[in-house]
Coordinates of C-alpha atoms in Angstrom, one line a residue:
X945 CA -72.4 -11.4 53.1
X946 CA -70.8 -12.3 49.7
X947 CA -67.1 -13.0 49.6
X948 CA -64.8 -11.6 46.8
X949 CA -63.1 -14.4 44.9
X950 CA -59.9 -13.8 43.0
X951 CA -58.5 -15.8 40.2
X952 CA -55.4 -15.8 38.1
X953 CA -55.9 -15.3 34.4
X954 CA -53.2 -15.7 31.8
X955 CA -51.9 -12.4 30.4
X956 CA -50.9 -13.0 26.7
X957 CA -50.1 -11.2 23.6
X958 CA -50.6 -11.8 19.9
X959 CA -47.4 -13.1 18.2
X960 CA -48.4 -11.6 14.8
X961 CA -49.3 -8.4 16.7
X962 CA -45.9 -8.2 18.2
X963 CA -44.2 -8.9 14.9
X964 CA -46.4 -6.2 13.3
X965 CA -45.4 -3.7 16.0
X966 CA -41.7 -4.3 15.6
X967 CA -41.9 -4.4 11.8
X968 CA -43.4 -0.9 11.7
X969 CA -40.0 0.6 12.5
X970 CA -37.9 -1.9 10.5
X971 CA -39.0 -1.2 7.0
X972 CA -36.4 -1.4 4.3
X973 CA -34.5 -4.3 2.7
X974 CA -31.3 -2.6 3.8
X975 CA -32.4 -3.0 7.4
X976 CA -33.0 -6.7 6.8
X977 CA -29.6 -7.2 5.1
X978 CA -27.9 -5.5 8.0
X979 CA -29.7 -7.6 10.6
X980 CA -28.6 -10.8 8.8
X981 CA -25.0 -9.6 8.4
X982 CA -24.9 -8.6 12.1
X983 CA -26.2 -12.0 13.2
X984 CA -23.5 -13.7 11.2
X985 CA -20.7 -11.6 12.6
X986 CA -22.0 -12.0 16.2
X987 CA -21.9 -15.8 15.5
X988 CA -18.2 -15.3 14.5
X989 CA -18.9 -16.4 10.9
X990 CA -16.3 -15.5 8.3
X991 CA -18.5 -15.4 5.3
X992 CA -22.1 -14.7 4.4
X993 CA -23.8 -15.3 1.0
X994 CA -27.2 -14.0 -0.2
X995 CA -28.7 -15.8 -3.1
X996 CA -31.8 -14.1 -4.4
X997 CA -33.7 -16.8 -6.2
X998 CA -37.1 -16.8 -7.9
X999 CA -38.7 -18.9 -5.1
X1000 CA -37.0 -17.5 -2.0
X1001 CA -34.1 -15.6 -0.5
X1002 CA -31.4 -18.0 0.6
X1003 CA -28.9 -16.7 3.2
X1004 CA -25.9 -18.8 4.2
X1005 CA -23.1 -18.2 6.7
X1006 CA -20.4 -20.5 7.7
X1007 CA -21.1 -20.7 11.4
X1008 CA -23.5 -23.1 13.1
X1009 CA -26.6 -22.1 15.2
X1010 CA -26.0 -23.0 18.8
X1011 CA -28.6 -25.5 20.0
X1012 CA -29.3 -26.8 23.5
X1013 CA -30.9 -30.0 22.1
X1014 CA -34.5 -29.5 23.3
X1015 CA -36.9 -26.9 21.8
X1016 CA -39.9 -28.5 23.6
X1017 CA -39.0 -26.5 26.7
X1018 CA -40.1 -22.9 26.7
X1019 CA -37.0 -21.9 28.6
X1020 CA -33.6 -22.9 27.2
X1021 CA -31.6 -25.0 29.7
X1022 CA -28.5 -23.0 28.8
X1023 CA -30.1 -19.8 30.2
X1024 CA -29.8 -21.0 33.8
X1025 CA -26.3 -22.5 33.2
X1026 CA -24.6 -19.5 31.5
X1027 CA -27.2 -16.8 31.3
X1028 CA -27.5 -17.0 27.6
X1029 CA -30.1 -19.0 25.6
X1030 CA -29.1 -21.0 22.5
X1031 CA -29.7 -19.5 19.1
X1032 CA -32.7 -21.6 18.3
X1033 CA -34.5 -20.7 21.5
X1034 CA -33.8 -17.0 20.9
X1035 CA -35.1 -17.0 17.4
X1036 CA -38.4 -18.6 18.4
X1037 CA -39.0 -15.9 21.0
X1038 CA -39.7 -12.6 19.4
X1039 CA -38.1 -9.7 21.2
X1040 CA -36.1 -11.9 23.6
X1041 CA -33.2 -9.4 23.6
X1042 CA -30.8 -12.3 24.2
X1043 CA -27.8 -10.4 22.8
X1044 CA -28.1 -7.6 25.3
X1045 CA -26.1 -9.5 27.9
X1046 CA -23.2 -9.9 25.6
X1047 CA -21.4 -6.6 25.2
X1048 CA -19.1 -7.9 22.5
X1049 CA -22.0 -8.4 20.2
X1050 CA -23.0 -5.6 17.9
X1051 CA -26.7 -6.7 17.6
X1052 CA -27.9 -4.8 20.7
X1053 CA -30.2 -2.3 19.1
X1054 CA -33.7 -3.8 19.4
X1055 CA -33.7 -4.9 15.8
X1056 CA -34.6 -8.6 15.5
X1057 CA -35.1 -11.3 13.0
X1058 CA -38.6 -9.9 12.5
X1059 CA -37.3 -7.6 9.8
X1060 CA -37.3 -10.7 7.5
X1061 CA -41.1 -10.8 7.7
X1062 CA -41.1 -7.9 5.2
X1063 CA -40.5 -10.6 2.5
X1064 CA -41.7 -13.9 4.0
X1065 CA -44.5 -15.4 6.0
X1066 CA -42.7 -18.6 7.1
X1067 CA -38.9 -18.3 7.6
X1068 CA -36.9 -21.6 7.6
X1069 CA -33.6 -22.1 9.5
X1070 CA -31.3 -25.0 8.8
X1071 CA -28.4 -25.6 11.1
X1072 CA -26.8 -28.0 13.5
X1073 CA -28.8 -30.9 12.1
X1074 CA -32.2 -29.2 12.7
X1075 CA -34.6 -27.6 10.3
X1076 CA -37.0 -25.1 11.9
X1077 CA -39.9 -23.6 10.1
X1078 CA -41.5 -20.6 11.9
X1079 CA -45.3 -20.4 11.6
X1080 CA -46.4 -17.2 13.4
X1081 CA -49.9 -17.3 12.0
X1082 CA -50.6 -20.3 14.3
X1083 CA -48.0 -19.3 16.9
X1084 CA -46.1 -22.5 16.3
X1085 CA -42.9 -23.7 14.7
X1086 CA -42.2 -27.0 13.0
X1087 CA -38.9 -28.8 13.5
X1088 CA -37.4 -31.8 11.9
X1089 CA -34.0 -33.5 12.0
X1090 CA -31.8 -33.1 8.9
X1091 CA -28.4 -34.2 7.8
X1092 CA -26.0 -32.0 9.6
X1093 CA -24.0 -29.7 7.4
X1094 CA -21.5 -27.0 8.2
X1095 CA -22.9 -23.5 8.6
X1096 CA -26.4 -22.0 8.8
X1097 CA -28.9 -21.4 6.0
X1098 CA -31.9 -19.2 6.2
X1099 CA -34.6 -19.8 3.6
X1100 CA -37.1 -17.0 3.2
X1101 CA -39.8 -18.1 0.8
X1102 CA -41.3 -15.0 -0.9
X1103 CA -44.6 -14.0 0.5
X1104 CA -46.4 -13.5 -2.9
X1105 CA -49.9 -14.3 -1.7
X1106 CA -51.6 -11.0 -0.8
X1107 CA -54.4 -12.9 1.0
X1108 CA -52.2 -15.0 3.2
X1109 CA -52.8 -14.7 7.0
X1110 CA -49.3 -13.3 7.4
X1111 CA -49.7 -10.5 4.8
X1112 CA -53.2 -9.6 6.1
X1113 CA -52.3 -9.7 9.8
X1114 CA -49.0 -7.7 9.3
X1115 CA -50.8 -5.4 6.9
X1116 CA -47.9 -5.8 4.5
X1117 CA -48.2 -6.1 0.8
X1118 CA -47.0 -9.2 -1.2
X1119 CA -43.6 -9.5 -2.7
X1120 CA -43.5 -8.8 -6.4
X1121 CA -40.9 -9.2 -9.1
X1122 CA -40.3 -5.5 -9.0
X1123 CA -39.7 -5.6 -5.2
X1124 CA -37.3 -8.5 -5.6
X1125 CA -35.3 -6.4 -8.1
X1126 CA -35.3 -3.6 -5.6
X1127 CA -34.1 -6.0 -2.8
X1128 CA -31.3 -7.2 -5.1
X1129 CA -30.1 -3.6 -5.6
X1130 CA -30.3 -2.7 -1.9
X1131 CA -28.4 -5.9 -0.8
X1132 CA -25.7 -5.2 -3.4
X1133 CA -25.2 -1.7 -1.9
X1134 CA -25.2 -2.9 1.7
X1135 CA -22.7 -5.7 1.0
X1136 CA -20.2 -3.2 -0.4
X1137 CA -20.1 -1.0 2.7
X1138 CA -20.8 -3.4 5.6
X1139 CA -17.5 -5.3 6.3
X1140 CA -15.4 -2.3 7.2
X1141 CA -15.8 -2.4 11.0
X1142 CA -17.0 -5.9 11.6
X1143 CA -15.0 -8.2 13.8
X1144 CA -15.2 -11.6 12.0
X1145 CA -16.8 -11.5 8.6
X1146 CA -14.2 -11.6 5.8
X1147 CA -16.4 -12.1 2.7
X1148 CA -20.0 -11.0 1.8
X1149 CA -21.6 -11.8 -1.5
X1150 CA -24.8 -11.4 -3.4
X1151 CA -26.1 -13.8 -6.0
X1152 CA -29.1 -13.8 -8.3
X1153 CA -30.3 -17.3 -9.1
X1154 CA -26.8 -18.6 -8.4
X1155 CA -25.0 -16.0 -10.5
X1156 CA -22.6 -13.6 -8.7
X1157 CA -23.7 -10.0 -8.7
X1158 CA -21.5 -8.4 -6.0
X1159 CA -18.8 -9.6 -3.6
X1160 CA -16.7 -7.8 -1.0
X1161 CA -13.7 -9.3 0.7
X1162 CA -11.8 -7.6 3.5
X1163 CA -8.1 -8.0 4.3
X1164 CA -7.4 -6.7 7.8
X1165 CA -3.6 -7.0 7.3
X1166 CA -2.6 -4.6 10.1
X1167 CA -4.2 -2.8 13.0
X1168 CA -4.1 0.5 11.2
X1169 CA -4.7 -0.5 7.5
X1170 CA -7.0 -2.7 5.5
X1171 CA -8.0 -3.4 1.9
X1172 CA -11.5 -4.0 0.5
X1173 CA -11.7 -6.0 -2.7
X1174 CA -14.8 -6.0 -4.9
X1175 CA -14.5 -9.1 -7.0
X1176 CA -17.3 -8.4 -9.6
X1177 CA -16.1 -4.8 -10.0
X1178 CA -12.4 -5.8 -10.0
X1179 CA -11.8 -2.9 -7.6
X1180 CA -9.4 -2.6 -4.7
X1181 CA -9.7 0.0 -2.0
X1182 CA -7.1 0.8 0.6
X1183 CA -8.1 2.3 4.0
X1184 CA -6.2 4.0 6.8
X1185 CA -7.6 3.4 10.3
X1186 CA -7.1 5.8 13.2
X1187 CA -8.1 4.3 16.5
X1188 CA -8.9 5.9 19.8
X1189 CA -10.5 5.4 23.2
X1190 CA -13.0 7.9 24.8
X1191 CA -12.7 6.3 28.2
X1192 CA -11.8 9.5 30.1
X1193 CA -14.6 11.4 28.4
X1194 CA -17.0 8.6 29.1
X1195 CA -16.2 8.6 32.8
X1196 CA -17.4 12.2 33.1
X1197 CA -20.7 11.1 31.5
X1198 CA -21.1 8.2 33.9
X1199 CA -21.2 10.8 36.7
X1200 CA -24.1 12.5 35.1
X1201 CA -26.0 9.4 33.8
X1202 CA -25.7 6.3 35.9
X1203 CA -27.7 4.3 33.4
X1204 CA -24.9 4.5 30.9
X1205 CA -22.8 2.0 32.9
X1206 CA -25.6 -0.5 32.8
X1207 CA -25.5 -0.4 29.0
X1208 CA -21.8 -1.5 29.1
X1209 CA -21.0 0.2 25.8
X1210 CA -17.6 0.3 24.3
X1211 CA -15.6 3.6 24.5
X1212 CA -13.4 2.7 21.6
X1213 CA -13.8 4.2 18.2
X1214 CA -12.2 4.0 14.8
X1215 CA -11.9 6.5 12.0
X1216 CA -11.5 5.1 8.5
X1217 CA -10.1 7.2 5.6
X1218 CA -10.0 5.8 2.1
X1219 CA -6.6 6.4 0.6
X1220 CA -7.1 4.8 -2.8
X1221 CA -8.3 4.9 -5.4
X1222 CA -9.4 8.3 -4.1
X1223 CA -10.8 9.8 -0.9
X1224 CA -14.4 9.7 -0.1
X1225 CA -16.7 12.6 -0.9
X1226 CA -18.8 12.1 2.2
X1227 CA -18.5 9.5 4.9
X1228 CA -21.0 7.9 7.3
X1229 CA -21.3 7.2 11.0
X1230 CA -21.1 3.4 11.7
X1231 CA -22.6 1.7 14.7
X1232 CA -20.3 -1.2 13.6
X1233 CA -22.6 -1.4 10.6
X1234 CA -23.4 1.6 8.4
X1235 CA -26.1 4.0 9.3
X1236 CA -27.4 6.6 6.8
X1237 CA -26.2 9.4 9.0
X1238 CA -23.4 11.3 7.3
X1239 CA -20.2 11.9 9.2
X1240 CA -19.9 15.4 7.7
X1241 CA -16.3 14.6 6.7
X1242 CA -14.7 12.5 3.9
X1243 CA -14.3 9.6 6.3
X1244 CA -16.2 7.1 8.3
X1245 CA -16.5 7.1 12.1
X1246 CA -17.3 3.8 13.8
X1247 CA -18.3 3.7 17.5
X1248 CA -20.7 2.1 19.8
X1249 CA -23.3 4.8 19.1
X1250 CA -26.9 4.7 20.2
X1251 CA -28.8 4.6 16.9
X1252 CA -32.5 5.0 16.3
X1253 CA -34.7 1.9 16.2
X1254 CA -34.3 1.3 12.5
X1255 CA -30.5 1.7 12.8
X1256 CA -30.6 4.3 9.9
X1257 CA -29.7 7.3 12.1
X1258 CA -27.7 8.1 15.2
X1259 CA -29.5 9.9 18.0
X1260 CA -28.5 13.6 18.2
X1261 CA -31.6 14.9 19.7
X1262 CA -33.7 14.6 22.9
X1263 CA -31.1 15.8 25.3
X1264 CA -31.0 12.4 27.0
X1265 CA -28.0 10.2 27.8
X1266 CA -28.1 8.6 24.3
X1267 CA -27.5 12.0 22.6
X1268 CA -24.8 13.0 25.1
X1269 CA -23.0 9.7 24.6
X1270 CA -23.1 10.0 20.8
X1271 CA -21.8 13.6 20.9
X1272 CA -19.0 12.5 23.2
X1273 CA -17.9 9.9 20.8
X1274 CA -17.9 12.3 17.8
X1275 CA -16.0 14.9 19.8
X1276 CA -13.4 12.3 20.8
X1277 CA -13.0 11.3 17.1
X1278 CA -12.6 15.0 16.1
X1279 CA -9.9 15.4 18.7
X1280 CA -8.2 12.2 17.5
X1281 CA -7.8 13.7 14.0
X1282 CA -5.7 16.5 15.5
X1283 CA -3.2 14.4 17.5
X1284 CA -0.6 14.1 14.7
X1285 CA -1.6 16.3 11.8
X1286 CA 1.8 16.2 10.0
X1287 CA 1.6 12.4 9.9
X1288 CA -2.0 12.6 8.7
X1289 CA -0.9 14.9 5.9
X1290 CA 1.9 12.6 4.9
X1291 CA -0.4 9.6 4.8
X1292 CA -3.2 11.3 2.9
X1293 CA -1.4 13.7 0.6
X1294 CA -2.0 17.4 0.2
X1295 CA -5.3 17.5 -1.6
X1296 CA -7.2 14.8 0.4
X1297 CA -5.9 16.5 3.6
X1298 CA -7.1 19.9 2.7
X1299 CA -10.4 18.5 1.4
X1300 CA -10.9 17.1 4.9
X1301 CA -10.2 20.6 6.3
X1302 CA -12.6 22.1 3.8
X1303 CA -15.4 19.8 4.9
X1304 CA -14.7 20.6 8.5
X1305 CA -14.5 24.4 7.8
X1306 CA -18.0 24.5 6.4
X1307 CA -19.4 23.8 9.9
X1308 CA -17.8 27.1 11.1
X1309 CA -20.7 29.1 9.7
X1310 CA -23.4 26.8 8.4
X1311 CA -24.6 23.3 9.4
X1312 CA -26.0 22.5 5.9
X1313 CA -28.4 19.9 7.0
X1314 CA -26.1 18.2 9.6
X1315 CA -26.4 18.2 13.3
X1316 CA -25.4 21.5 14.9
X1317 CA -22.9 19.6 17.0
X1318 CA -20.7 18.9 14.0
X1319 CA -19.1 22.3 14.6
X1320 CA -16.7 20.4 16.9
X1321 CA -14.8 19.3 13.8
X1322 CA -13.6 22.8 13.0
X1323 CA -13.3 23.8 16.6
X1324 CA -10.9 20.9 17.2
X1325 CA -8.8 21.6 14.1
X1326 CA -8.6 25.4 13.8
X1327 CA -6.2 26.0 16.8
X1328 CA -4.0 22.9 16.1
X1329 CA -3.4 23.5 12.4
X1330 CA -1.3 26.7 12.7
X1331 CA 1.1 25.0 15.1
X1332 CA 2.4 22.5 12.5
X1333 CA 4.0 22.8 9.1
X1334 CA 1.1 21.7 7.0
X1335 CA 0.9 24.2 4.1
X1336 CA 2.7 23.2 0.9
X1337 CA 4.7 26.1 -0.5
X1338 CA 5.5 27.0 -4.1
X1339 CA 9.0 25.5 -3.6
X1340 CA 7.3 22.2 -2.4
X1341 CA 8.4 22.6 1.2
X1342 CA 6.0 22.6 4.1
X1343 CA 5.4 25.6 6.3
X1344 CA 3.1 26.9 9.1
X1345 CA 0.0 28.7 7.9
X1346 CA 1.0 32.0 9.3
X1347 CA 4.5 32.0 7.7
X1348 CA 3.3 31.7 4.1
X1349 CA 1.5 34.1 1.9
X1350 CA -1.3 33.9 -0.7
X1351 CA -0.4 35.7 -4.0
X1352 CA -3.1 38.1 -5.3
X1353 CA -2.7 36.7 -8.8
X1354 CA -1.0 33.7 -10.4
X1355 CA 2.8 34.3 -10.7
X1356 CA 5.3 33.1 -13.2
X1357 CA 8.2 30.7 -12.3
X1358 CA 10.6 33.6 -12.4
X1359 CA 8.5 35.8 -10.1
X1360 CA 8.0 32.9 -7.7
X1361 CA 11.7 32.2 -7.7
X1362 CA 12.5 35.9 -7.1
X1363 CA 10.2 36.0 -4.0
X1364 CA 11.8 32.8 -2.7
X1365 CA 15.2 34.7 -2.8
X1366 CA 13.5 37.3 -0.7
X1367 CA 12.5 34.6 1.8
X1368 CA 8.8 35.2 0.9
X1369 CA 7.1 31.8 0.9
X1370 CA 4.0 31.5 -1.2
X1371 CA 1.2 29.0 -0.9
X1372 CA 1.5 26.3 -3.6
X1373 CA -1.0 26.9 -6.5
X1374 CA -2.4 23.5 -5.9
X1375 CA -4.0 24.9 -2.8
X1376 CA -5.8 27.7 -4.5
X1377 CA -9.2 26.2 -3.8
X1378 CA -8.5 26.5 0.0
X1379 CA -7.7 30.2 0.2
X1380 CA -10.7 31.0 2.5
X1381 CA -9.6 28.3 4.9
X1382 CA -6.0 29.5 4.8
X1383 CA -7.2 33.0 5.7
X1384 CA -9.0 31.7 8.7
X1385 CA -5.7 30.0 9.7
X1386 CA -3.8 33.4 9.7
X1387 CA -2.4 33.1 6.2
X1388 CA -2.1 36.6 4.8
X1389 CA -2.5 37.8 1.2
X1390 CA 0.8 39.2 0.0
X1391 CA 0.5 42.9 -0.3
X1392 CA 2.9 45.8 -0.9
X1393 CA 3.6 46.4 2.8
X1394 CA 4.6 42.8 3.5
X1395 CA 6.7 42.7 0.3
X1396 CA 8.6 45.9 1.3
X1397 CA 9.4 44.5 4.7
X1398 CA 11.0 41.3 3.2
X1399 CA 12.6 43.3 0.4
X1400 CA 14.3 45.7 2.9
X1401 CA 15.6 42.9 5.1
X1402 CA 16.8 40.5 2.4
X1403 CA 18.1 42.6 -0.5
X1404 CA 21.6 43.1 0.8
X1405 CA 22.1 39.4 1.3
X1406 CA 21.2 38.6 -2.4
X1407 CA 24.0 38.5 -4.9
X1408 CA 23.1 39.5 -8.5
X1409 CA 24.6 41.1 -11.5
X1410 CA 23.3 44.1 -13.4
X1411 CA 22.9 41.8 -16.3
X1412 CA 20.3 39.8 -14.4
X1413 CA 17.4 41.8 -15.8
X1414 CA 15.4 38.7 -16.9
X1415 CA 16.0 36.7 -13.7
X1416 CA 16.0 39.5 -11.1
X1417 CA 15.0 43.0 -12.0
X1418 CA 12.2 42.2 -14.4
X1419 CA 10.3 39.7 -12.2
X1420 CA 10.9 42.0 -9.2
X1421 CA 9.4 45.0 -11.0
X1422 CA 6.6 42.8 -12.2
X1423 CA 5.7 41.8 -8.7
X1424 CA 5.8 45.5 -7.6
X1425 CA 3.6 46.4 -10.5
X1426 CA 1.0 43.8 -9.4
X1427 CA 1.1 44.9 -5.8
X1428 CA 0.6 48.6 -6.5
X1429 CA -3.1 49.2 -6.1
X1430 CA -5.1 50.2 -9.1
X1431 CA -6.8 53.6 -9.2
X1432 CA -5.9 57.2 -8.6
X1433 CA -6.4 57.3 -4.9
X1434 CA -3.9 55.4 -2.8
X1435 CA -4.1 55.3 1.0
X1436 CA -1.4 56.8 3.1
X1437 CA 0.1 53.5 4.3
X1438 CA 0.6 52.4 0.7
X1439 CA 2.2 55.8 -0.2
X1440 CA 4.6 55.4 2.7
X1441 CA 5.5 52.0 1.6
X1442 CA 6.1 53.2 -2.0
X1443 CA 8.5 55.8 -0.6
X1444 CA 10.5 53.2 1.2
X1445 CA 10.7 51.0 -1.9
X1446 CA 12.0 54.0 -3.9
X1447 CA 15.0 54.2 -1.5
X1448 CA 16.0 50.5 -2.0
X1449 CA 18.6 49.7 -4.7
X1450 CA 16.4 47.5 -6.8
X1451 CA 16.2 49.6 -10.0
X1452 CA 18.4 50.3 -12.9
X1453 CA 19.5 53.7 -14.2
X1454 CA 19.9 54.6 -17.9
X1455 CA 23.5 53.3 -17.8
X1456 CA 22.3 49.9 -16.5
X1457 CA 23.7 50.4 -13.1
X1458 CA 21.9 49.4 -9.9
X1459 CA 20.3 52.4 -8.3
X1460 CA 17.5 53.7 -6.1
X1461 CA 14.5 55.0 -7.9
X1462 CA 14.4 57.9 -5.5
X1463 CA 17.5 59.4 -7.1
X1464 CA 16.5 58.7 -10.7
X1465 CA 14.4 60.9 -13.0
X1466 CA 12.4 60.3 -16.1
X1467 CA 12.4 62.7 -19.0
X1468 CA 9.3 64.6 -20.2
X1469 CA 8.0 63.4 -23.5
X1470 CA 9.9 64.8 -26.5
X1471 CA 13.2 65.4 -24.6
X1472 CA 16.1 63.5 -26.1
X1473 CA 18.3 61.6 -23.7
X1474 CA 21.5 62.4 -25.5
X1475 CA 20.8 66.1 -25.4
X1476 CA 19.9 66.0 -21.7
X1477 CA 23.0 64.0 -20.7
X1478 CA 25.2 66.6 -22.5
X1479 CA 23.7 69.4 -20.5
X1480 CA 23.3 67.5 -17.1
X1481 CA 25.8 64.6 -17.0
X1482 CA 25.4 64.1 -13.3
X1483 CA 21.7 63.6 -13.2
X1484 CA 20.7 59.9 -13.1
X1485 CA 17.9 58.8 -15.4
X1486 CA 15.7 55.8 -14.9
X1487 CA 16.2 52.9 -17.3
X1488 CA 13.8 53.0 -20.2
X1489 CA 12.9 49.4 -19.3
X1490 CA 10.6 51.0 -16.7
X1491 CA 8.3 52.0 -19.6
X1492 CA 6.9 48.5 -19.5
X1493 CA 5.7 49.1 -15.9
X1494 CA 3.4 52.1 -16.0
X1495 CA 2.2 52.0 -12.4
X1496 CA 5.7 51.8 -11.1
X1497 CA 6.8 54.6 -13.3
X1498 CA 3.9 56.8 -12.5
X1499 CA 4.0 56.5 -8.8
X1500 CA 7.7 56.1 -8.1
X1501 CA 9.9 57.9 -10.7
X1502 CA 9.4 61.7 -10.8
X1503 CA 9.8 63.8 -13.9
X1504 CA 12.8 66.0 -14.3
X1505 CA 11.6 69.5 -13.3

C-alpha cells in the first residue's frame, strides 16, 4: 500500500506583479506628489523640495530616514523591539503597511511608494549615510555607504526606455518630455494646496532644473488662524480655522461597527475658511491632504476620512462603516458651523457669510452632482439662522431674519429713511442676491398690509411739520404708490387695508394741513378750486400734489359728488 507523502513548497509572489497591481489604482502624478509629501510630514520634516530635472525627479526633505543598521536581515530588528520597522526596511517591502500601527501618521490609506514607479524603474534613496537603489526587475536592491548628509533625497531617474523590463512588466509607457511638463504642472498645483492641514511641513517648493517654479510656506501663528505665502506668486492668503471633535457621534458608531475602534481614527476635524484675499468659490474635503472631492461649500473640511484607494475621493457609498464614518464627520462639521453664527458673520463679513449660506441652500432642493448626504449643511443651518441677528439692514444694523423685510423694488434714501421712522427695517441692498434664501428664513416681502400695520402703530410717535413734504409726505406717498397693486382688480384684503390707510393722518389737504384722505375730496376735471371753495368752504380738498401719485389718487380719494 502506497503512503502519501507531504512536502512544504514555498508560496511566493512576483514583486513586479505586486507593484503593477498596486500601481493600477495609483495613476496620476498628483497621487505621487501627495505620497511623497505625506511621507515627509510623517517623518516630521519641515520642508520638502521637488526639483524636476532633465535626467530625473529629485525629491528632498530635511528629515533623515530611520535605519536599524542592517538591511541583510529580512526582518527589521526594530520590529520586535518597538513594533515598528525602520524606514529602509519598510521601503524595500512593498505593501508592508508599516504606518498602520501609528495612528498619528496620515499615510494609512494603502498608498505606497509604488506610485513613483509611474515615472521610474529604479528609485534611489539617499539618507542616514546609505544609498539604496531599488531594482524590482531582479527583486533586489543595491546599497552602498555614502557621506552622511542631513535629510533624505529621493532620485527617480526618468523611465524613458519603452523596452525596459520595468516598463514592459508594469505595462506602463515611457516618460516623455510632454509628460514631464505635465508632471511639473501637477506638482505645482499640489504644492499650493497641500500644507493647510499637515502637522509638520512648513515649506514645499517645486523647481525645474534648479529654477524655482512654485513655493508655498505656511505660518501656523495661532490655533485658529494661519497664513499661506506663495513666494513665486507674491501672494498671501489668510485662513480662519474652526476646530471640533466628533467624539460623541463616533461613540454611537462604535456601537454599530466594532471594526471602527480597531482603525483608531481621529475624531477631530478642522474647517478652513479663506478670509483674504477673497473667499473660496468651492472647497475640498481633506484627508489631511487634499482629495478631489468637493466639500460643497466655500471652505475646506479636514478630517480622518476613509478615502478611496487613490485618495482622490472620499467614500460616500457602499453603506458600510467607511461611508457612515465619513458622513458622521461631515455632519459634525456642519453642526460646528452653527455653533456661533454671529461670530462667524463678524469674522467673514456679510457677503462671504451669505455666500456660504447660498451654497448650503442649494442642497435643499438639488444635489447638483454632490453626494445626497450634503443636505445636512442646510438642515443644520436653517433652524439656527433665524435665532440670531444675522441680516444686515438698510441702516447697517443687524436683525433677525423674521424681523426685516424685503422691498419689492429699490427704494431711495428718503424712502428708506421714512420706513425706518416707521420702525420698518429693510434688508440691505447688498443682500439682494440672497432674497430666495431670506424667504426660506421667514423674511417677508414688504406689502401694503404689513406697511399699514407699522404705519398705524408708529405714526403718532413721529414728529413732523407740514412743511416736511420732501422728507416725509412725498417719500411716504411714494412707498404707498409702489405697494398698491397694479391692475383694475384688487383683492378684498388689499381694499380693506386701503380703507384703513385712508383714515390715518398722513395726507395733506389743499391748504397744506395734515389730514385723513378719507375726509378729503378731489374735484372733477374742469372745476376751479377757487369757485368751489367759495360755494363750499367747509369741504376739504386733497392737495394737488397727489396728482403725481395716480394709483393713490384713484383708489383712495373720491371725487366730489
